[in-house]
PDB file of C-alpha atoms in Angstrom:
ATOM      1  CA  UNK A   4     121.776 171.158  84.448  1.00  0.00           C
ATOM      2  CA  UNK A   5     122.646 167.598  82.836  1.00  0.00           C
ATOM      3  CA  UNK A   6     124.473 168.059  79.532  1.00  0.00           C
ATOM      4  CA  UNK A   7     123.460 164.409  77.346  1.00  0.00           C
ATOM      5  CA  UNK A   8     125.402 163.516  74.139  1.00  0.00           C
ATOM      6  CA  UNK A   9     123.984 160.717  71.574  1.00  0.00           C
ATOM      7  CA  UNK A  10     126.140 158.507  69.839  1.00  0.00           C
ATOM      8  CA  UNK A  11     126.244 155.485  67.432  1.00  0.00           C
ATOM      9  CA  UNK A  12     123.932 156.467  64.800  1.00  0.00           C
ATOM     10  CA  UNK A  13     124.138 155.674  61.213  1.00  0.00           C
ATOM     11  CA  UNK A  14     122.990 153.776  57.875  1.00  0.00           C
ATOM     12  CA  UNK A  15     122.556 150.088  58.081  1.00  0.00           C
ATOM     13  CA  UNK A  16     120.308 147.581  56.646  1.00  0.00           C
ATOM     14  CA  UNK A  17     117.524 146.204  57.297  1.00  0.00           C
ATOM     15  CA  UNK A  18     117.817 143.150  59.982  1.00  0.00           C
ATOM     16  CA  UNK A  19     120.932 144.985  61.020  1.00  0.00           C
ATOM     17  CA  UNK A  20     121.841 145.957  64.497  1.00  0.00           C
ATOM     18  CA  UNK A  21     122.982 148.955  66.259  1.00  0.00           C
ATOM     19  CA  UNK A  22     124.010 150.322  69.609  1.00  0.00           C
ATOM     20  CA  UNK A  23     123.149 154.130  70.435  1.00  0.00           C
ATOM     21  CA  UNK A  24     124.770 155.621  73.794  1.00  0.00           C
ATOM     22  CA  UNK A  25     124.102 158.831  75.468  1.00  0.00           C
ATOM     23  CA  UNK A  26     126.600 160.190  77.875  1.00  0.00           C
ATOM     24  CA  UNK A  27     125.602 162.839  80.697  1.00  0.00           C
ATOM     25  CA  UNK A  28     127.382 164.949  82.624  1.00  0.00           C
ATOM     26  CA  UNK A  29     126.537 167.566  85.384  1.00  0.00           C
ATOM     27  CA  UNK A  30     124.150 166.721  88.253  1.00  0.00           C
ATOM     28  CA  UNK A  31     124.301 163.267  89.468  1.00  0.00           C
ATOM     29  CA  UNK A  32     123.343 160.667  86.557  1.00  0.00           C
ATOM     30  CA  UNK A  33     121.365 158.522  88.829  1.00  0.00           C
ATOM     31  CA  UNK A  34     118.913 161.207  89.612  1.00  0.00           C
ATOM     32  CA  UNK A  35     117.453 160.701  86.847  1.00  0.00           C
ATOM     33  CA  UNK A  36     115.322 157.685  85.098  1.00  0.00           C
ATOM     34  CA  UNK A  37     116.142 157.936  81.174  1.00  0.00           C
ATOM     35  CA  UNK A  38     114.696 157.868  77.833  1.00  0.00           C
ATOM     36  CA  UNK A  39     115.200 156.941  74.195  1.00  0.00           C
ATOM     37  CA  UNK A  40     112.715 158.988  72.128  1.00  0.00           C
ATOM     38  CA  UNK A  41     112.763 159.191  68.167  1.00  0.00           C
ATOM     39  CA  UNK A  42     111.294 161.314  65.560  1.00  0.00           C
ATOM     40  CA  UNK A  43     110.876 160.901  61.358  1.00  0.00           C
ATOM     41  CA  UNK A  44     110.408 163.354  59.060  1.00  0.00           C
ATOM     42  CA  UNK A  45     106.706 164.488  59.084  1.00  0.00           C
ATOM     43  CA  UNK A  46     105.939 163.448  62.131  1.00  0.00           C
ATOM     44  CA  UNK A  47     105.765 163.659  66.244  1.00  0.00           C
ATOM     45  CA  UNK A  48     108.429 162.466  68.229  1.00  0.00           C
ATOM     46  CA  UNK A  49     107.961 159.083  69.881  1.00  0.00           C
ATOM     47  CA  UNK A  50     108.515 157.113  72.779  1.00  0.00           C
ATOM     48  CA  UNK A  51     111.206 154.523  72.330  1.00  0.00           C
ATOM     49  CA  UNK A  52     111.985 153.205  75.392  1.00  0.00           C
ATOM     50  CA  UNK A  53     112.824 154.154  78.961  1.00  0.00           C
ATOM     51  CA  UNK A  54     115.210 152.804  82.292  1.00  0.00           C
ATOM     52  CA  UNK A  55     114.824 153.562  85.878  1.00  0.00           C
ATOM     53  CA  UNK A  56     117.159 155.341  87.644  1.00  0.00           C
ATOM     54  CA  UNK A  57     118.635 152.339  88.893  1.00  0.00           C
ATOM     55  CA  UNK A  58     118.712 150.157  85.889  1.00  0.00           C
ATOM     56  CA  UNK A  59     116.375 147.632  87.065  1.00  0.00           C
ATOM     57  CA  UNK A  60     112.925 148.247  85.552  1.00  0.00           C
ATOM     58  CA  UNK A  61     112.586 149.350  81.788  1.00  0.00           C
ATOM     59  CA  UNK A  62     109.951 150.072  79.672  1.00  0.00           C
ATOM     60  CA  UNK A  63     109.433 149.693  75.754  1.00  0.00           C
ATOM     61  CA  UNK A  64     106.439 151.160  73.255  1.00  0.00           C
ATOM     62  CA  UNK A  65     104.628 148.215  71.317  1.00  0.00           C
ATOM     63  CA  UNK A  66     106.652 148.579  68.206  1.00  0.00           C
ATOM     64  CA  UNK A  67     109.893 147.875  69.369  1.00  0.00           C
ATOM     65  CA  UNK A  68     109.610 145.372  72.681  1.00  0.00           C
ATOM     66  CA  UNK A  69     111.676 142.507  72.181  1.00  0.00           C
ATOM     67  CA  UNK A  70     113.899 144.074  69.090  1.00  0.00           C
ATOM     68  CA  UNK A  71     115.464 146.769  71.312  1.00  0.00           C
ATOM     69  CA  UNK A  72     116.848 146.846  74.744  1.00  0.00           C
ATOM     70  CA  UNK A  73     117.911 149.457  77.100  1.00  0.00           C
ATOM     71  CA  UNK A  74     120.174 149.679  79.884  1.00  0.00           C
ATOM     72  CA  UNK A  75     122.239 152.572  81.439  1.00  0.00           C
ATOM     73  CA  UNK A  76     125.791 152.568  83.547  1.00  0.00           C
ATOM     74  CA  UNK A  77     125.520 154.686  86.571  1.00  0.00           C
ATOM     75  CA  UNK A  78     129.549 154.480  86.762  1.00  0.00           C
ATOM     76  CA  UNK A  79     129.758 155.656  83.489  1.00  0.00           C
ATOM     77  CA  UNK A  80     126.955 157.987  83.742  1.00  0.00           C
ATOM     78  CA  UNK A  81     125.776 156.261  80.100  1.00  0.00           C
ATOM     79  CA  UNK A  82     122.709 155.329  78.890  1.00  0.00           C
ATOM     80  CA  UNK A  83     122.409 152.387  75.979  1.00  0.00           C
ATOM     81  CA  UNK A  84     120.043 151.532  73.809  1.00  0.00           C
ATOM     82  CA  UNK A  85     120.688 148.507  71.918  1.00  0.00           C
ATOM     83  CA  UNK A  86     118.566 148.029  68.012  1.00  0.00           C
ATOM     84  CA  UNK A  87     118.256 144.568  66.705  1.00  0.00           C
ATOM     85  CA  UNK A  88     116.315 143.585  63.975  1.00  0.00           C
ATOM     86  CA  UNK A  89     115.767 147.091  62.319  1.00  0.00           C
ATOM     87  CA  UNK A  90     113.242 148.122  59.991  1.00  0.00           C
ATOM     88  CA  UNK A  91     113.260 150.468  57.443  1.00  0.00           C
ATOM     89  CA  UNK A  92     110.061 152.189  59.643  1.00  0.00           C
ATOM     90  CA  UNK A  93     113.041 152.773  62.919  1.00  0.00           C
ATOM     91  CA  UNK A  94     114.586 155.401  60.704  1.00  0.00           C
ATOM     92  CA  UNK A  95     114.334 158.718  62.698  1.00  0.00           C
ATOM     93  CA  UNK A  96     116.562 161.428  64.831  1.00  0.00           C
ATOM     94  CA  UNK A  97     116.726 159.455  67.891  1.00  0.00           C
ATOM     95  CA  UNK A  98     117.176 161.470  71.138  1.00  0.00           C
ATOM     96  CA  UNK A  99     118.347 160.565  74.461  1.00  0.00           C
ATOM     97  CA  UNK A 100     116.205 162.478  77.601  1.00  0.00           C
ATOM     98  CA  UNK A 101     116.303 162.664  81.346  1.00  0.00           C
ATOM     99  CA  UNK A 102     113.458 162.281  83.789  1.00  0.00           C
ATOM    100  CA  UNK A 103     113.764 162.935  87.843  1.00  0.00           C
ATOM    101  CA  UNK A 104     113.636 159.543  89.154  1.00  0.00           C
ATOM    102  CA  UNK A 105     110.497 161.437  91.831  1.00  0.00           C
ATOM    103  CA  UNK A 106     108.431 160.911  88.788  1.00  0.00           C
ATOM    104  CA  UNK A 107     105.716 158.036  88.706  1.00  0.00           C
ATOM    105  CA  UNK A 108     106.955 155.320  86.266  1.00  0.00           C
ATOM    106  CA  UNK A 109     103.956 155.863  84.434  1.00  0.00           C
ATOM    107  CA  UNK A 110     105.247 159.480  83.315  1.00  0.00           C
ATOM    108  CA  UNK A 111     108.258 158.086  81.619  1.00  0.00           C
ATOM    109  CA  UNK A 112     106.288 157.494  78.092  1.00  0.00           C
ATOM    110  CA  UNK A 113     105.571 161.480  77.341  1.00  0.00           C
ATOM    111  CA  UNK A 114     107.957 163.757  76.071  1.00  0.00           C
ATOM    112  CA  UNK A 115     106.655 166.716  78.076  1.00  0.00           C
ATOM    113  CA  UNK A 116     107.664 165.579  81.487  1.00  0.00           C
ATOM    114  CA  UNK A 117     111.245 165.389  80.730  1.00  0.00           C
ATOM    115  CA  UNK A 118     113.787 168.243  81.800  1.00  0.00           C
ATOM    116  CA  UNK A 119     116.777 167.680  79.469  1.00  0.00           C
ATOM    117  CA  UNK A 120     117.575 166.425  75.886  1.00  0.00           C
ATOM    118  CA  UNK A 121     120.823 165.335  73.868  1.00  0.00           C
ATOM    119  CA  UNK A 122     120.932 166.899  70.234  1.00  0.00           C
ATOM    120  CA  UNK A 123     119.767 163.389  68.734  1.00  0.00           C
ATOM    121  CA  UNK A 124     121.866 161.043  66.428  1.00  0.00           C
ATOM    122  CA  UNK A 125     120.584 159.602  62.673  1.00  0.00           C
ATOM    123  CA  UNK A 126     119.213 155.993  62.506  1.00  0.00           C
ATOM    124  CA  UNK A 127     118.630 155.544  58.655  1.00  0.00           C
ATOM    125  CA  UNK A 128     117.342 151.750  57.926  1.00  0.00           C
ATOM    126  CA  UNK A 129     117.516 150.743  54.406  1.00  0.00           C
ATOM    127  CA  UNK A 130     115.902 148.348  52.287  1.00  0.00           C
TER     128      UNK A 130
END
């Protein structure tokens, strides 16, 4: 079992910045490769963003490649994602989720193929 915990949410303008974490505990953090997914109201939960297990190859969906950045601390058994430039449209439940690392990279963009999931934190972007 891994046990993840989101942080960092809140309100902030638009252009703002923010800096989510997600702390795991239970079987060894770098087992896993990790995920930022988010969801509005109304609709499906998306892929954010995603880090290997080792840190050193990430992955971003279309809408928010080169505004957000994510990066993870093995030693701290923490995952990051950092949220520049926000949008009004960014405002969702963001959720932090763990993948085995035996998965093919190409996995890491669905939801279904990941075991475990933090209770999700509040981005609200305004205006």
């Amino acid at each position: 079992q891994v046990q993840l915990v989101e942080s960092g949410g809140g309100l902030v303008q638009a252009g703002g910045s923010l800096r989510l974490s997600c702390a795991a505990s239970g079987r060894t953090f770098s087992s896993y490769a990790m995920g930022w997914f988010r969801q509005a109201p109304g609709k499906e939960r998306e892929f954010v963003a995603a880090v290997s297990w080792s840190g050193g190859t990430t992955y971003y969906a279309d809408s928010v490649n080169g505004r957000f950045t994510i990066s993870r601390d093995n030693a701290k058994s923490t995952v990051y994602l950092r949220m520049n430039s926000l949008k009004p449209e960014d405002t969702a439940v963001y959720y932090c989720a763990a993948v085995p690392r035996t998965y093919s990279s190409s996995s890491y963009y669905f939801k279904d193929v990941y075991d475990y999931w933090g209770q999700g934190t509040q981005v609200t972007v305004s205006s």
